[in-house]
XYZ file of C-alpha atoms in Angstrom:
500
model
C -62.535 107.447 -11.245
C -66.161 108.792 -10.595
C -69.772 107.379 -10.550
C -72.335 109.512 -12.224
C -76.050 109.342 -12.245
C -77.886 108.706 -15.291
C -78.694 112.275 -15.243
C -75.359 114.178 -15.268
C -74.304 111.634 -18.153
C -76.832 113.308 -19.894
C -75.886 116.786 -18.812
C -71.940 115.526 -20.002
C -73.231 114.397 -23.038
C -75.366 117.485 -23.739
C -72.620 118.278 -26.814
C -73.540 119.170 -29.944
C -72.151 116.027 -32.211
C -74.126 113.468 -29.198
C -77.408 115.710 -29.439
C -77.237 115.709 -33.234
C -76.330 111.691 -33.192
C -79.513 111.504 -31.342
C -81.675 113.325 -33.527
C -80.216 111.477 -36.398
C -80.978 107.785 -35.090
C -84.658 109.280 -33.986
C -85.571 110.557 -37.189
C -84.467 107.232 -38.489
C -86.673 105.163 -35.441
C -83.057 103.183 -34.313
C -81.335 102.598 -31.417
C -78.560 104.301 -30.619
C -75.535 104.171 -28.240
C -72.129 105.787 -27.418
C -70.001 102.315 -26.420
C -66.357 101.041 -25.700
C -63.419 103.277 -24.599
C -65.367 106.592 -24.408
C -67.322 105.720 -22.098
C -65.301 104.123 -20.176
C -62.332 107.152 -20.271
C -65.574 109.105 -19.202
C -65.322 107.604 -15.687
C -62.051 107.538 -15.640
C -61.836 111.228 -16.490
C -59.467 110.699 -19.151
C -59.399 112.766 -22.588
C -60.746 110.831 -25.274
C -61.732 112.201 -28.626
C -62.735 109.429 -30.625
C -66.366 108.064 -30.322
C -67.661 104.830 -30.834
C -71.296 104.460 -31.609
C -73.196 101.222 -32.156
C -76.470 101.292 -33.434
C -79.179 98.331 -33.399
C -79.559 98.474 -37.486
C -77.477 100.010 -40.116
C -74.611 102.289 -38.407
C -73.806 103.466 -41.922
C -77.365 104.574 -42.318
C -77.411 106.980 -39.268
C -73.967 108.286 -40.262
C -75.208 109.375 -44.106
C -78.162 111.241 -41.812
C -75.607 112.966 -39.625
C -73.757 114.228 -42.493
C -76.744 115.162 -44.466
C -77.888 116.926 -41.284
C -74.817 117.999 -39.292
C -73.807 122.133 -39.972
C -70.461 121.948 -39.612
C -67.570 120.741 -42.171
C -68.106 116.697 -42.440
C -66.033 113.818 -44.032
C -67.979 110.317 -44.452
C -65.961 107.155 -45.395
C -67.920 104.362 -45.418
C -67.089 100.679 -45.607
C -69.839 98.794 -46.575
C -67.742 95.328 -46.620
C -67.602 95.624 -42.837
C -70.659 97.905 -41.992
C -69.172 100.382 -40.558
C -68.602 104.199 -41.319
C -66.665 107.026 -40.004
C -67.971 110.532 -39.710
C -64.656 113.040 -39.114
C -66.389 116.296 -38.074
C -64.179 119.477 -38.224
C -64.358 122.162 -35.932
C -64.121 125.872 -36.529
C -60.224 126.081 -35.801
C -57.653 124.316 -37.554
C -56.759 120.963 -35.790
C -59.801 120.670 -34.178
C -61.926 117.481 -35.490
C -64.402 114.773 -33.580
C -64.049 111.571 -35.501
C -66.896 108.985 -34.428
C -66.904 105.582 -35.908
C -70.516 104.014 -36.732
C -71.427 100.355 -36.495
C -74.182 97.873 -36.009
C -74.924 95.632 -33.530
C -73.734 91.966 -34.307
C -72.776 89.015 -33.041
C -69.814 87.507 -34.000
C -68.795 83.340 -33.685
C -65.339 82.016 -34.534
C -63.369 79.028 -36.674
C -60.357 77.988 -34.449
C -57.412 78.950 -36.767
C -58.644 82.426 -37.668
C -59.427 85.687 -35.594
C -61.853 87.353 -38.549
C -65.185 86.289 -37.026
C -68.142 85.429 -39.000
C -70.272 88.493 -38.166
C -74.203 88.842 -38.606
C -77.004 91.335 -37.113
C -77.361 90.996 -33.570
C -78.897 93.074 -30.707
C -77.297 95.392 -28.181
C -76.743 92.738 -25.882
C -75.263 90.583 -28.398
C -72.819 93.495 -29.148
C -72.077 94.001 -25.579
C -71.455 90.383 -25.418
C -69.085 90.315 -28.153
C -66.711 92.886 -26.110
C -62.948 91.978 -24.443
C -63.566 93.341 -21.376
C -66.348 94.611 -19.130
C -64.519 98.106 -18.583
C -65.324 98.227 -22.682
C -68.684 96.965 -22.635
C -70.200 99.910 -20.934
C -72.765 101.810 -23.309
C -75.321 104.562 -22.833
C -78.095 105.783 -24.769
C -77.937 108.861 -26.863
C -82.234 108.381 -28.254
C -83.918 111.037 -26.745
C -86.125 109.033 -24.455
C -83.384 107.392 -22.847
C -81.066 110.546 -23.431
C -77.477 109.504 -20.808
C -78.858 105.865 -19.706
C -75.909 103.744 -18.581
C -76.789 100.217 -19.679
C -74.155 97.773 -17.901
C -75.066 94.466 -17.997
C -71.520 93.518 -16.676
C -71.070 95.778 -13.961
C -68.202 96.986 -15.766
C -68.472 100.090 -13.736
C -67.712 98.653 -10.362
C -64.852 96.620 -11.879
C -63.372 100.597 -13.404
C -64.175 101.341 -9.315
C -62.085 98.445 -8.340
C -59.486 98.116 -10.960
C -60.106 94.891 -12.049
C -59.895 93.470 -15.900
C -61.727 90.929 -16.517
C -64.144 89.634 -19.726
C -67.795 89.154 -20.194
C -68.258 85.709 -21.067
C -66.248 82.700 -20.200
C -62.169 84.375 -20.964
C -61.327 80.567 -22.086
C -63.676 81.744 -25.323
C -62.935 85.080 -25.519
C -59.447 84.496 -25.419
C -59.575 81.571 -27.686
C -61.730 83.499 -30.132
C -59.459 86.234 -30.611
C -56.079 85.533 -28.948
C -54.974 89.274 -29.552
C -57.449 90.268 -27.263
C -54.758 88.440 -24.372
C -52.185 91.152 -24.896
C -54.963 94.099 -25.168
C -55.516 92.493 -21.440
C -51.953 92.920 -20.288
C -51.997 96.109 -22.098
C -55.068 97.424 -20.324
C -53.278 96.016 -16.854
C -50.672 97.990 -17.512
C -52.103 101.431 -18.856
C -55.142 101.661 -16.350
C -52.948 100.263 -12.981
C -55.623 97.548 -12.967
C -55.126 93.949 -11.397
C -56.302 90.487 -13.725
C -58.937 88.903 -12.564
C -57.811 85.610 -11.161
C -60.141 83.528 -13.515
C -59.193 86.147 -16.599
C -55.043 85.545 -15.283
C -55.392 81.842 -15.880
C -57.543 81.410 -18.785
C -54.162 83.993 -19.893
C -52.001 80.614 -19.264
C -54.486 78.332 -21.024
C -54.709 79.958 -24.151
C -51.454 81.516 -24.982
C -50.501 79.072 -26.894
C -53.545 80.594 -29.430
C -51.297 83.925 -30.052
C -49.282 81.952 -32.703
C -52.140 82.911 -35.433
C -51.733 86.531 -34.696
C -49.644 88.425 -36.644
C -45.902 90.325 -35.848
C -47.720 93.632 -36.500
C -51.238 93.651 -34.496
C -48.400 91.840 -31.400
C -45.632 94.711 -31.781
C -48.756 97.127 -31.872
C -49.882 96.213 -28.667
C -45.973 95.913 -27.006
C -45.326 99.769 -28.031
C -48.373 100.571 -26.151
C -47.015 98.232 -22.914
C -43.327 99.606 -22.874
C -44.806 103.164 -23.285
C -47.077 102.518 -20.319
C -45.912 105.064 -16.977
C -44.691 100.889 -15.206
C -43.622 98.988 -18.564
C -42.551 96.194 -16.220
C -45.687 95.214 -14.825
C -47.285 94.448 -18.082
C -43.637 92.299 -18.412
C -44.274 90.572 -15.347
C -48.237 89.739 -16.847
C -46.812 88.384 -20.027
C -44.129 86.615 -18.291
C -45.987 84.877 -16.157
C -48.642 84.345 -18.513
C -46.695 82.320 -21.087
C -46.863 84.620 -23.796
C -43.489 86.540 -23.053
C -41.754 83.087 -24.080
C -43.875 82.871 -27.162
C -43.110 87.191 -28.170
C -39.704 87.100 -26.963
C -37.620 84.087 -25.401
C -34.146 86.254 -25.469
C -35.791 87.830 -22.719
C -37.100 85.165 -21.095
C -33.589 83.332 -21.318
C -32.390 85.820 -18.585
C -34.270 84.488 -15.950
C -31.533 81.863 -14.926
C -29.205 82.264 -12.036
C -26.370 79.670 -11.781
C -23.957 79.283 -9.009
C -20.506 77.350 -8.970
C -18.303 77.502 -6.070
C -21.005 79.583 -3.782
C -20.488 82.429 -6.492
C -23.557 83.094 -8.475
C -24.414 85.607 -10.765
C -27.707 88.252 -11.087
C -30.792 87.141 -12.650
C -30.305 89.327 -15.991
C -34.269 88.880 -16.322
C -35.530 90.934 -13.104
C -32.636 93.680 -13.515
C -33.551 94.218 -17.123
C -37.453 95.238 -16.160
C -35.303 97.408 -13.037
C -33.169 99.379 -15.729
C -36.276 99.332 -18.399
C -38.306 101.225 -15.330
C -35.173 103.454 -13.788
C -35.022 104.439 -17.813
C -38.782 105.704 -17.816
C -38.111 107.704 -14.604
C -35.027 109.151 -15.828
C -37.132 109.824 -19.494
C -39.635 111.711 -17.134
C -37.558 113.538 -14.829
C -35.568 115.643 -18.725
C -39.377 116.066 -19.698
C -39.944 118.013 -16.582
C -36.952 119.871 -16.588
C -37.095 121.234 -20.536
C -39.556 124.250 -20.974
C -41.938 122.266 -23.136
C -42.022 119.645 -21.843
C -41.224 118.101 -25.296
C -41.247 114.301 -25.570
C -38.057 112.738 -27.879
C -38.482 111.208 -30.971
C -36.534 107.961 -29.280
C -38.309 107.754 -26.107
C -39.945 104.448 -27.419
C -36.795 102.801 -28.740
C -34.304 103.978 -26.093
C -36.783 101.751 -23.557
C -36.449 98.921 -26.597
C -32.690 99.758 -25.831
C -33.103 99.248 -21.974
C -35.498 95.907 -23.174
C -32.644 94.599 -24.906
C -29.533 95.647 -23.741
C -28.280 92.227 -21.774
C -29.980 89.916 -24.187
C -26.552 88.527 -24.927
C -25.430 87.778 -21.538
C -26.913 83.946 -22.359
C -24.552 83.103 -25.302
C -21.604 84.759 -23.485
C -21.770 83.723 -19.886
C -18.631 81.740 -18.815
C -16.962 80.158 -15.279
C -13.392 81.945 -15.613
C -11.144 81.711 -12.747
C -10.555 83.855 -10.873
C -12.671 86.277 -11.965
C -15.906 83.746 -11.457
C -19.053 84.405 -14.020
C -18.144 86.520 -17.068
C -20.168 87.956 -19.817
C -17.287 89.205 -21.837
C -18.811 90.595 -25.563
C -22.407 90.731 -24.761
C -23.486 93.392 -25.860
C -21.762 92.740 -29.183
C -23.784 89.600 -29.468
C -27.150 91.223 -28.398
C -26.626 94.167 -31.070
C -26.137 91.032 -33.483
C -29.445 89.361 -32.284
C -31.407 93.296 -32.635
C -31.999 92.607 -36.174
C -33.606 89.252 -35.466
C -35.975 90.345 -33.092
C -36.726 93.448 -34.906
C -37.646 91.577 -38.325
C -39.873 88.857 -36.287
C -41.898 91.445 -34.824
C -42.329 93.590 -38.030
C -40.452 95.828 -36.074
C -38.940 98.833 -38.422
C -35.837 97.871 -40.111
C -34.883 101.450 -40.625
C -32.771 103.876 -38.310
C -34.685 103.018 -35.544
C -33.740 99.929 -35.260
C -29.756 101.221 -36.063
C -30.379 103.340 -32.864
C -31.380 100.298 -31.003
C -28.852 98.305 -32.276
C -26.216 101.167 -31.246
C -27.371 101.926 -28.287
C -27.281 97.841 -26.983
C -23.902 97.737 -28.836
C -22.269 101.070 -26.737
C -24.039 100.361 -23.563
C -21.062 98.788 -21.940
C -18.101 102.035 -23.332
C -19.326 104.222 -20.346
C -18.863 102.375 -17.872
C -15.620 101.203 -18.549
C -14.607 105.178 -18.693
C -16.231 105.924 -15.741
C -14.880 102.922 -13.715
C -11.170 104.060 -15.043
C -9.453 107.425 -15.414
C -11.859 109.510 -17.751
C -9.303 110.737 -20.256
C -10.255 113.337 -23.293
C -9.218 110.649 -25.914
C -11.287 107.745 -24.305
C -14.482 110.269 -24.214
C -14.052 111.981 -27.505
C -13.747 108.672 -28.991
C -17.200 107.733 -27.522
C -18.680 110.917 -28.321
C -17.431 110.275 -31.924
C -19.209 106.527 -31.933
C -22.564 107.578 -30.200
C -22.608 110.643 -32.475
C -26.312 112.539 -32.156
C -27.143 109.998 -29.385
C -24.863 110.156 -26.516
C -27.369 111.481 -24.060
C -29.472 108.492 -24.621
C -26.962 106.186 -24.082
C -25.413 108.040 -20.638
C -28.937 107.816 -19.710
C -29.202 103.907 -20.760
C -26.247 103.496 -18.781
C -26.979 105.233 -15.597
C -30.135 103.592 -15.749
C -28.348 100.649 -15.611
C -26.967 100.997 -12.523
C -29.111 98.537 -10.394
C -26.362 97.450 -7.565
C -28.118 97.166 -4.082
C -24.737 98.609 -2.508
C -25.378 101.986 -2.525
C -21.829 103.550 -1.865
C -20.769 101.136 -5.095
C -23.847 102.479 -6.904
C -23.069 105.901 -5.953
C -19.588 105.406 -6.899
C -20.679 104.866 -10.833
C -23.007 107.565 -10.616
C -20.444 109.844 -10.068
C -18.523 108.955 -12.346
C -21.004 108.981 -14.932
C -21.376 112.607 -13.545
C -18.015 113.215 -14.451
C -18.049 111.816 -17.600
C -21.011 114.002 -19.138
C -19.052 116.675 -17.831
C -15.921 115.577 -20.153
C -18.483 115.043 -22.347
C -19.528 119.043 -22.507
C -16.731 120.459 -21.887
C -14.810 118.371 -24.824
C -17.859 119.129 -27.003
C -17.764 122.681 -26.563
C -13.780 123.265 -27.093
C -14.497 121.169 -29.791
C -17.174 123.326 -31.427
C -14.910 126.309 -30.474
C -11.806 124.538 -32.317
C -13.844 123.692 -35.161
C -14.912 127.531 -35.601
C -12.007 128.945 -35.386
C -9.876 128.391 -38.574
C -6.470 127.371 -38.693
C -5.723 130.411 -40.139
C -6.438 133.188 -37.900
C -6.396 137.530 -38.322
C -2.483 137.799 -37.042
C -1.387 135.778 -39.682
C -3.788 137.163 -42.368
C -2.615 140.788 -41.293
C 1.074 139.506 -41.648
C 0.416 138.026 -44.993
C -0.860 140.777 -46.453
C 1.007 143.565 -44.347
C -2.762 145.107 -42.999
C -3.678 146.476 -40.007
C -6.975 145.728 -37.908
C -9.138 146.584 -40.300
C -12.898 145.802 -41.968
C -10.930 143.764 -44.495
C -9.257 141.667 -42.268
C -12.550 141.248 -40.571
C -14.248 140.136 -44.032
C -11.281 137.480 -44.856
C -11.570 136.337 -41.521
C -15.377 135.894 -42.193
C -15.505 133.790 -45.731
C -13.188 131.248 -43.608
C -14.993 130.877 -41.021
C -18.009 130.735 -43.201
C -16.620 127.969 -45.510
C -16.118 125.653 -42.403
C -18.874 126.171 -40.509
C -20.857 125.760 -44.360
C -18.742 122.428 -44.547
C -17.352 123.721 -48.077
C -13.724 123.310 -47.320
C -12.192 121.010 -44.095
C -10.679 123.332 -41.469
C -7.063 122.284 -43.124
C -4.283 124.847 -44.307
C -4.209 123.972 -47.484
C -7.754 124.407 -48.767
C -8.274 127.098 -46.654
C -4.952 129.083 -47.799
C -6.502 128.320 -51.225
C -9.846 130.126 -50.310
C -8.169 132.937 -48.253
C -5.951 133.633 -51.522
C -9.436 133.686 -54.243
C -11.097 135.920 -51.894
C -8.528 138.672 -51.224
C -7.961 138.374 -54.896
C -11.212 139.432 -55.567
C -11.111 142.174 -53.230
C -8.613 143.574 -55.002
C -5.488 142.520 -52.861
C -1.793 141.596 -54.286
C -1.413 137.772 -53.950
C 1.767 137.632 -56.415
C 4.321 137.848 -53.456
C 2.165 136.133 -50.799
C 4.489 133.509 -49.057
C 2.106 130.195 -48.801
């Protein structure tokens, strides 16, 4: 975070696209301002590359003067309906582009069982008061007379300074306007680090009853953002305590229940699930920073859905069994059952992603039987076999889910783990090895055929080795004797008195 005068915003915002923004809304005699998350990432010293600029009068108007003005490459959509337009300006390499999104001031007012407002003109401060939070409500002035002018009716700066969300108005309105903006709350908790205002926090447990008019897709939108957050579980603990976890998704909230019979009692499934969902981002962290680039996986999202749902089972399948005391024998057969569910209800996709969340919550339990047993070759191939393309998602699922606060049992399971991916390699690569080298190797061809080492040998050798690897024959006898027998025909070798 850093505070900056008026005059080094104007020296940051001495860019070409602002300057040229400015000289469009001048030549047009309007009021102009850069708004919302830009400015606020500006104190926060974040990247942002998309610009939000409102203007007091037609937004769409300054926009058609940009691009009429602007030198560089330009594309101008415009949507009249809503009064807004969107300038993408393209720089001189490929991949490079500014997209700023124009807009006029309004006001906006609400009907109780809708979030589309009723939206006319309105004023900057109208605008401003229209905003979620005060962080967002920032703007400065990009007319040349006021050229980097903070105007922060809010104090939304000292709340970036202290790390505080809170809203404008009244939150019991703003909330109860537009309940989605109650998860963009948590979400902005969670992103920034910030702390809820204590007023914001409980106008949170008034309304959350209001998210039931918001739809699966805007909700899962703003959970992705949440469980890809550097602490997912903070943002869990907002929602949870909010109310709106139970309204998104009771399985989860059904694991926050600890029984106890006989002075035995078992873990509250609830608080270890946000322990494994974190211990899962720190693991997904620590392979970023040890591959060379640093790449992020295609699953990083859904293997923390994984961690999110792996013990939502444990409800339906707790039992008292003596002697062994509380048992949740099949759970994560039942919670792979229940994936689907959740998945649909939050417009979730019902594609491969899910299949790999749904596999990953089903498996999640196979390792650590192995690793708590001897770790035989047949035990781990067969895992290797069901877990296919994924296994090092799941091993890291399940040492994530290692949450025992006895550390010499914790350390035990580690281990073993340990010793399991190393079954895991070394059965994978005398695997690979066994799979390239066909059954039928150069001794026998040189017996069948009475040759010596020679570049023949070498080039039957070859078109069998090439067919399996290829996948155009199985790395059996008989299909491969077949293709051994075409091939040295063709070179020109005797196959009449071959012995098959």
């Amino acid at each position: 975070m850093r505070l900056y005068s008026d005059a080094e915003l104007a020296q940051i915002l001495d860019q070409d696209i602002f300057r040229q923004i400015s000289a469009a809304a001048d030549r047009l005699g309007v009021e102009c301002y850069v708004v919302g998350g830009y400015v606020r990432d500006l104190f926060l010293e974040r990247p942002s590359k998309d610009i939000d600029v409102v203007v007091v009068g037609s937004g769409i108007s300054v926009a058609e003067e940009l691009q009429r003005s602007i030198r560089q490459r330009a594309h101008l959509s415009v949507f009249r309906n809503f009064g807004t337009a969107q300038l993408k300006v393209f720089g001189p390499a490929e991949g490079q582009e500014t997209e700023v999104e124009f807009v006029g001031a309004r006001r906006e007012s609400y009907s109780h069982d809708s979030r589309k407002p009723i939206v006319e003109d309105g004023t900057l401060e109208d605008d401003q008061n229209r905003r979620d939070f005060t962080i967002n409500a920032m703007a400065i002035c990009l007319n040349q007379s006021r050229f980097g002018e903070l105007v922060d009716p809010f104090n939304g700066i000292y709340d970036l300074e202290d790390g505080i969300i809170r809203t404008p108005l009244d939150p019991d309105i703003t909330f109860s306007d537009d309940p989605l903006r109650m998860l963009r709350c948590v979400r902005f908790a969670t992103q920034l680090g910030f702390y809820i205002e204590d007023d914001t926090f409980e106008a949170l447990q008034r309304n959350a009853h209001r998210l039931e008019i918001i739809s699966g897709e805007r909700v899962q939108d703003e959970l992705n953002i949440i469980i890809m957050a550097p602490h997912p579980s903070t943002g869990f603990d907002y929602l949870y305590r909010s109310g709106l976890l139970e309204l998104i998704l009771p399985e989860l909230t059904a694991l926050d229940m600890v029984e106890t019979r006989n002075g035995r009692a078992h873990k509250n499934n609830y608080y270890h699930t946000l322990e494994v969902l974190e211990n899962v981002v720190q693991r997904q962290q620590a392979r970023k920073e040890t591959q060379e680039d640093g790449a992020t996986h295609d699953n990083d999202l859904w293997l923390r859905w994984a961690a999110l749902l792996h013990d939502i089972g444990k409800p339906k399948s707790k039992r008292w069994e003596v002697p062994q005391g509380w048992t949740f024998h099949n759970h994560n057969f039942l919670g792979a059952k229940m994936v689907p569910q959740i998945f649909r209800r939050l417009k979730l996709p019902m594609d491969a992603k899910m299949k790999y969340v749904q596999k990953l919550v089903d498996l999640h339990m196979r390792p650590i039987v192995i690793a708590d047993e001897e770790v035989t070759d047949s035990a781990v191939r067969r895992l290797v076999n069901d877990a296919g393309d994924d296994i090092d998602d799941l091993m890291l699922l399940c040492e994530a889910d290692i949450t025992s606060k006895n550390q010499v049992r914790k350390q035990k399971f580690l281990d073993n783990f340990r010793l399991v991916r190393e079954k895991i390699i070394d059965l994978q690569e005398r695997d690979y090895k066994r799979l390239l080298q066909p059954v039928i190797d150069g001794n026998e061809i040189m017996q069948m055929f009475n040759l010596k080492p020679s570049r023949e040998v070498g080039a039957l050798k070859q078109a069998l080795k090439d067919a399996v690897l290829d996948n155009r024959v199985p790395n059996e006898r008989e299909p491969l004797m077949q293709l051994l027998l075409e091939k040295a025909r063709k070179m020109g070798f005797d196959v009449s008195s071959v012995h098959v």
